[in-house]
Amino acid sequence: MVLFICFSSAVAFFDFLIYLYISDIVASALFPVNSNPNVARLQGLGLFAVGYLARPFGGVLLGRYGDIKGRKFTLLVSMLVSAISLLVMACLPTYAQWGLISPALFILLRLIQGMAFGLYVPLAWVFVAEHVPRQYLSVACSYVTASFFVGVLFSNAFFMWLSNVMTTEQLVDYGWRLPFFVAAILGFWSVKRRFLRPC
């Protein structure tokens, strides 16, 4: 159980942080063309900040739900919501196709994903703390924390690989979708692997 939570925590951080590495590329695809690269970069980082700002609201608004319905169900919901939002992000039309609707939808999806992420992270520690013997509590929660950094490293490594195998034009055209697809697949696989089977 601890190993699964560690794996899903690494996936959650990969899901949330992979955008940081491709923010300027996504901004190029979803925002109007801007001749100032600094403005384009600020647009991309602003979308990242939106997800971060939504995190506390996820915990505040939905944390109580975990106390009522149970931690396992709430973890399942947060993981599913994150995976679904990532899948929809990967399928979004570009600005050239849908105009301002595309960045508006992306901002909405980042807000939803940020709320799900803000709900998942504290629940991961609580879930582990409730399911391991007391003498292993500290080390089990430490593993969960360490898995967050594994997700950070994985997102960094994935971006390095992606930028090496694709040109900038390919990344702006279609390559920016690949990290979202990978993140969504990993999220759905995590849910199926543990939470959709009987305990």
mmCIF file of N, CA and C in Angstrom, residues 10-86:
data_model
loop_
_atom_site.group_PDB
_atom_site.id
_atom_site.type_symbol
_atom_site.label_atom_id
_atom_site.label_comp_id
_atom_site.label_asym_id
_atom_site.label_seq_id
_atom_site.Cartn_x
_atom_site.Cartn_y
_atom_site.Cartn_z
ATOM 1 N N ALA A 10 4.248 10.264 -6.896
ATOM 2 C CA ALA A 10 5.207 10.664 -7.936
ATOM 3 C C ALA A 10 4.476 11.030 -9.219
ATOM 4 N N VAL A 11 3.453 10.253 -9.569
ATOM 5 C CA VAL A 11 2.652 10.543 -10.759
ATOM 6 C C VAL A 11 1.933 11.881 -10.604
ATOM 7 N N ALA A 12 1.385 12.142 -9.395
ATOM 8 C CA ALA A 12 0.665 13.393 -9.155
ATOM 9 C C ALA A 12 1.583 14.598 -9.346
ATOM 10 N N PHE A 13 2.810 14.505 -8.839
ATOM 11 C CA PHE A 13 3.745 15.614 -9.011
ATOM 12 C C PHE A 13 4.195 15.735 -10.464
ATOM 13 N N PHE A 14 4.400 14.622 -11.136
ATOM 14 C CA PHE A 14 4.720 14.675 -12.564
ATOM 15 C C PHE A 14 3.580 15.360 -13.317
ATOM 16 N N ASP A 15 2.336 14.935 -13.016
ATOM 17 C CA ASP A 15 1.163 15.510 -13.667
ATOM 18 C C ASP A 15 1.130 17.022 -13.516
ATOM 19 N N PHE A 16 1.395 17.480 -12.291
ATOM 20 C CA PHE A 16 1.222 18.893 -12.003
ATOM 21 C C PHE A 16 2.390 19.739 -12.491
ATOM 22 N N LEU A 17 3.614 19.186 -12.408
ATOM 23 C CA LEU A 17 4.789 20.002 -12.696
ATOM 24 C C LEU A 17 5.285 19.929 -14.132
ATOM 25 N N ILE A 18 4.846 18.931 -14.890
ATOM 26 C CA ILE A 18 5.341 18.835 -16.256
ATOM 27 C C ILE A 18 4.992 20.101 -17.035
ATOM 28 N N TYR A 19 3.886 20.723 -16.666
ATOM 29 C CA TYR A 19 3.495 21.952 -17.355
ATOM 30 C C TYR A 19 4.545 23.052 -17.199
ATOM 31 N N LEU A 20 5.211 23.090 -16.036
ATOM 32 C CA LEU A 20 6.199 24.138 -15.791
ATOM 33 C C LEU A 20 7.280 24.147 -16.869
ATOM 34 N N TYR A 21 7.674 22.979 -17.331
ATOM 35 C CA TYR A 21 8.756 22.871 -18.311
ATOM 36 C C TYR A 21 8.308 23.222 -19.724
ATOM 37 N N ILE A 22 7.012 23.084 -19.988
ATOM 38 C CA ILE A 22 6.525 23.350 -21.347
ATOM 39 C C ILE A 22 5.597 24.561 -21.382
ATOM 40 N N SER A 23 5.632 25.379 -20.348
ATOM 41 C CA SER A 23 4.678 26.490 -20.248
ATOM 42 C C SER A 23 4.783 27.456 -21.421
ATOM 43 N N ASP A 24 6.001 27.799 -21.836
ATOM 44 C CA ASP A 24 6.131 28.744 -22.953
ATOM 45 C C ASP A 24 5.666 28.124 -24.269
ATOM 46 N N ILE A 25 5.849 26.809 -24.405
ATOM 47 C CA ILE A 25 5.404 26.116 -25.618
ATOM 48 C C ILE A 25 3.876 26.061 -25.663
ATOM 49 N N VAL A 26 3.265 25.735 -24.516
ATOM 50 C CA VAL A 26 1.799 25.693 -24.443
ATOM 51 C C VAL A 26 1.222 27.083 -24.693
ATOM 52 N N ALA A 27 1.861 28.102 -24.114
ATOM 53 C CA ALA A 27 1.399 29.476 -24.327
ATOM 54 C C ALA A 27 1.453 29.843 -25.809
ATOM 55 N N SER A 28 2.477 29.359 -26.514
ATOM 56 C CA SER A 28 2.581 29.640 -27.954
ATOM 57 C C SER A 28 1.438 28.998 -28.733
ATOM 58 N N ALA A 29 0.981 27.837 -28.254
ATOM 59 C CA ALA A 29 -0.091 27.130 -28.953
ATOM 60 C C ALA A 29 -1.478 27.658 -28.577
ATOM 61 N N LEU A 30 -1.650 28.121 -27.349
ATOM 62 C CA LEU A 30 -2.986 28.450 -26.855
ATOM 63 C C LEU A 30 -3.278 29.940 -26.747
ATOM 64 N N PHE A 31 -2.261 30.784 -26.874
ATOM 65 C CA PHE A 31 -2.470 32.220 -26.769
ATOM 66 C C PHE A 31 -2.204 32.882 -28.112
ATOM 67 N N PRO A 32 -2.716 34.108 -28.282
ATOM 68 C CA PRO A 32 -2.398 34.833 -29.521
ATOM 69 C C PRO A 32 -0.893 35.009 -29.668
ATOM 70 N N VAL A 33 -0.432 35.037 -30.895
ATOM 71 C CA VAL A 33 0.997 35.210 -31.154
ATOM 72 C C VAL A 33 1.435 36.568 -30.614
ATOM 73 N N ASN A 34 2.514 36.548 -29.823
ATOM 74 C CA ASN A 34 3.031 37.784 -29.239
ATOM 75 C C ASN A 34 4.484 37.939 -29.648
ATOM 76 N N SER A 35 4.817 39.122 -30.138
ATOM 77 C CA SER A 35 6.184 39.341 -30.614
ATOM 78 C C SER A 35 7.181 39.446 -29.468
ATOM 79 N N ASN A 36 6.691 39.725 -28.269
ATOM 80 C CA ASN A 36 7.571 39.845 -27.107
ATOM 81 C C ASN A 36 7.664 38.489 -26.405
ATOM 82 N N PRO A 37 8.814 37.834 -26.427
ATOM 83 C CA PRO A 37 8.919 36.511 -25.805
ATOM 84 C C PRO A 37 8.722 36.551 -24.293
ATOM 85 N N ASN A 38 9.036 37.678 -23.662
ATOM 86 C CA ASN A 38 8.843 37.791 -22.216
ATOM 87 C C ASN A 38 7.368 37.763 -21.847
ATOM 88 N N VAL A 39 6.533 38.382 -22.665
ATOM 89 C CA VAL A 39 5.093 38.360 -22.418
ATOM 90 C C VAL A 39 4.566 36.938 -22.571
ATOM 91 N N ALA A 40 5.022 36.249 -23.606
ATOM 92 C CA ALA A 40 4.602 34.856 -23.812
ATOM 93 C C ALA A 40 5.019 33.985 -22.634
ATOM 94 N N ARG A 41 6.227 34.234 -22.118
ATOM 95 C CA ARG A 41 6.699 33.455 -20.971
ATOM 96 C C ARG A 41 5.857 33.747 -19.726
ATOM 97 N N LEU A 42 5.510 35.020 -19.532
ATOM 98 C CA LEU A 42 4.668 35.394 -18.397
ATOM 99 C C LEU A 42 3.275 34.780 -18.503
ATOM 100 N N GLN A 43 2.760 34.688 -19.721
ATOM 101 C CA GLN A 43 1.466 34.039 -19.912
ATOM 102 C C GLN A 43 1.532 32.580 -19.483
ATOM 103 N N GLY A 44 2.581 31.903 -19.905
ATOM 104 C CA GLY A 44 2.738 30.495 -19.545
ATOM 105 C C GLY A 44 2.912 30.292 -18.056
ATOM 106 N N LEU A 45 3.747 31.117 -17.434
ATOM 107 C CA LEU A 45 3.966 30.987 -15.995
ATOM 108 C C LEU A 45 2.729 31.400 -15.204
ATOM 109 N N GLY A 46 1.955 32.326 -15.763
ATOM 110 C CA GLY A 46 0.701 32.712 -15.111
ATOM 111 C C GLY A 46 -0.263 31.537 -15.036
ATOM 112 N N LEU A 47 -0.291 30.729 -16.090
ATOM 113 C CA LEU A 47 -1.141 29.537 -16.070
ATOM 114 C C LEU A 47 -0.650 28.528 -15.031
ATOM 115 N N PHE A 48 0.661 28.458 -14.848
ATOM 116 C CA PHE A 48 1.193 27.576 -13.808
ATOM 117 C C PHE A 48 0.784 28.091 -12.430
ATOM 118 N N ALA A 49 0.867 29.418 -12.241
ATOM 119 C CA ALA A 49 0.502 30.015 -10.954
ATOM 120 C C ALA A 49 -0.973 29.794 -10.640
ATOM 121 N N VAL A 50 -1.820 29.810 -11.661
ATOM 122 C CA VAL A 50 -3.246 29.573 -11.455
ATOM 123 C C VAL A 50 -3.476 28.208 -10.806
ATOM 124 N N GLY A 51 -2.764 27.203 -11.293
ATOM 125 C CA GLY A 51 -2.891 25.872 -10.712
ATOM 126 C C GLY A 51 -2.441 25.831 -9.265
ATOM 127 N N TYR A 52 -1.352 26.532 -8.961
ATOM 128 C CA TYR A 52 -0.859 26.574 -7.583
ATOM 129 C C TYR A 52 -1.832 27.300 -6.662
ATOM 130 N N LEU A 53 -2.386 28.415 -7.137
ATOM 131 C CA LEU A 53 -3.306 29.183 -6.311
ATOM 132 C C LEU A 53 -4.597 28.414 -6.021
ATOM 133 N N ALA A 54 -4.940 27.479 -6.896
ATOM 134 C CA ALA A 54 -6.154 26.685 -6.691
ATOM 135 C C ALA A 54 -5.964 25.574 -5.667
ATOM 136 N N ARG A 55 -4.715 25.223 -5.358
ATOM 137 C CA ARG A 55 -4.461 24.089 -4.456
ATOM 138 C C ARG A 55 -5.126 24.230 -3.092
ATOM 139 N N PRO A 56 -4.987 25.375 -2.393
ATOM 140 C CA PRO A 56 -5.624 25.467 -1.072
ATOM 141 C C PRO A 56 -7.141 25.310 -1.131
ATOM 142 N N PHE A 57 -7.753 25.794 -2.216
ATOM 143 C CA PHE A 57 -9.206 25.680 -2.328
ATOM 144 C C PHE A 57 -9.647 24.221 -2.434
ATOM 145 N N GLY A 58 -8.832 23.402 -3.088
ATOM 146 C CA GLY A 58 -9.148 21.982 -3.153
ATOM 147 C C GLY A 58 -9.181 21.352 -1.776
ATOM 148 N N GLY A 59 -8.167 21.686 -0.962
ATOM 149 C CA GLY A 59 -8.133 21.144 0.395
ATOM 150 C C GLY A 59 -9.251 21.666 1.269
ATOM 151 N N VAL A 60 -9.511 22.964 1.178
ATOM 152 C CA VAL A 60 -10.537 23.585 2.031
ATOM 153 C C VAL A 60 -11.939 23.125 1.637
ATOM 154 N N LEU A 61 -12.224 23.136 0.335
ATOM 155 C CA LEU A 61 -13.577 22.818 -0.112
ATOM 156 C C LEU A 61 -13.890 21.333 -0.085
ATOM 157 N N LEU A 62 -12.889 20.499 -0.360
ATOM 158 C CA LEU A 62 -13.157 19.066 -0.494
ATOM 159 C C LEU A 62 -12.536 18.208 0.603
ATOM 160 N N GLY A 63 -11.694 18.820 1.450
ATOM 161 C CA GLY A 63 -11.066 18.043 2.519
ATOM 162 C C GLY A 63 -12.072 17.430 3.470
ATOM 163 N N ARG A 64 -13.096 18.195 3.803
ATOM 164 C CA ARG A 64 -14.139 17.695 4.704
ATOM 165 C C ARG A 64 -14.866 16.508 4.096
ATOM 166 N N TYR A 65 -14.964 16.507 2.778
ATOM 167 C CA TYR A 65 -15.592 15.395 2.072
ATOM 168 C C TYR A 65 -14.860 14.086 2.368
ATOM 169 N N GLY A 66 -13.530 14.171 2.486
ATOM 170 C CA GLY A 66 -12.744 12.985 2.827
ATOM 171 C C GLY A 66 -13.041 12.471 4.221
ATOM 172 N N ASP A 67 -13.339 13.381 5.149
ATOM 173 C CA ASP A 67 -13.698 12.959 6.502
ATOM 174 C C ASP A 67 -15.048 12.255 6.528
ATOM 175 N N ILE A 68 -15.938 12.665 5.633
ATOM 176 C CA ILE A 68 -17.287 12.097 5.616
ATOM 177 C C ILE A 68 -17.343 10.807 4.801
ATOM 178 N N LYS A 69 -16.804 10.844 3.590
ATOM 179 C CA LYS A 69 -16.906 9.707 2.671
ATOM 180 C C LYS A 69 -15.748 8.724 2.783
ATOM 181 N N GLY A 70 -14.692 9.116 3.450
ATOM 182 C CA GLY A 70 -13.538 8.231 3.588
ATOM 183 C C GLY A 70 -12.373 8.662 2.724
ATOM 184 N N ARG A 71 -11.164 8.355 3.200
ATOM 185 C CA ARG A 71 -9.953 8.801 2.506
ATOM 186 C C ARG A 71 -9.768 8.111 1.155
ATOM 187 N N LYS A 72 -10.069 6.823 1.105
ATOM 188 C CA LYS A 72 -9.840 6.083 -0.131
ATOM 189 C C LYS A 72 -10.683 6.641 -1.269
ATOM 190 N N PHE A 73 -11.960 6.875 -0.993
ATOM 191 C CA PHE A 73 -12.849 7.402 -2.029
ATOM 192 C C PHE A 73 -12.403 8.791 -2.475
ATOM 193 N N THR A 74 -11.991 9.623 -1.531
ATOM 194 C CA THR A 74 -11.584 10.984 -1.867
ATOM 195 C C THR A 74 -10.273 10.985 -2.646
ATOM 196 N N LEU A 75 -9.349 10.089 -2.306
ATOM 197 C CA LEU A 75 -8.127 9.941 -3.095
ATOM 198 C C LEU A 75 -8.464 9.537 -4.524
ATOM 199 N N LEU A 76 -9.391 8.594 -4.655
ATOM 200 C CA LEU A 76 -9.829 8.148 -5.977
ATOM 201 C C LEU A 76 -10.383 9.317 -6.784
ATOM 202 N N VAL A 77 -11.231 10.117 -6.156
ATOM 203 C CA VAL A 77 -11.834 11.254 -6.849
ATOM 204 C C VAL A 77 -10.760 12.248 -7.286
ATOM 205 N N SER A 78 -9.827 12.570 -6.386
ATOM 206 C CA SER A 78 -8.794 13.555 -6.728
ATOM 207 C C SER A 78 -7.904 13.051 -7.866
ATOM 208 N N MET A 79 -7.567 11.763 -7.856
ATOM 209 C CA MET A 79 -6.736 11.205 -8.923
ATOM 210 C C MET A 79 -7.487 11.163 -10.258
ATOM 211 N N LEU A 80 -8.771 10.795 -10.199
ATOM 212 C CA LEU A 80 -9.565 10.742 -11.428
ATOM 213 C C LEU A 80 -9.768 12.131 -12.021
ATOM 214 N N VAL A 81 -10.080 13.098 -11.169
ATOM 215 C CA VAL A 81 -10.294 14.461 -11.652
ATOM 216 C C VAL A 81 -9.027 14.992 -12.305
ATOM 217 N N SER A 82 -7.877 14.742 -11.679
ATOM 218 C CA SER A 82 -6.608 15.191 -12.245
ATOM 219 C C SER A 82 -6.343 14.525 -13.599
ATOM 220 N N ALA A 83 -6.551 13.213 -13.669
ATOM 221 C CA ALA A 83 -6.296 12.483 -14.918
ATOM 222 C C ALA A 83 -7.240 12.939 -16.034
ATOM 223 N N ILE A 84 -8.507 13.152 -15.696
ATOM 224 C CA ILE A 84 -9.478 13.580 -16.709
ATOM 225 C C ILE A 84 -9.133 14.978 -17.215
ATOM 226 N N SER A 85 -8.771 15.877 -16.290
ATOM 227 C CA SER A 85 -8.424 17.244 -16.714
ATOM 228 C C SER A 85 -7.189 17.234 -17.612
ATOM 229 N N LEU A 86 -6.225 16.367 -17.318
ATOM 230 C CA LEU A 86 -5.025 16.268 -18.161
ATOM 231 C C LEU A 86 -5.363 15.738 -19.549
#
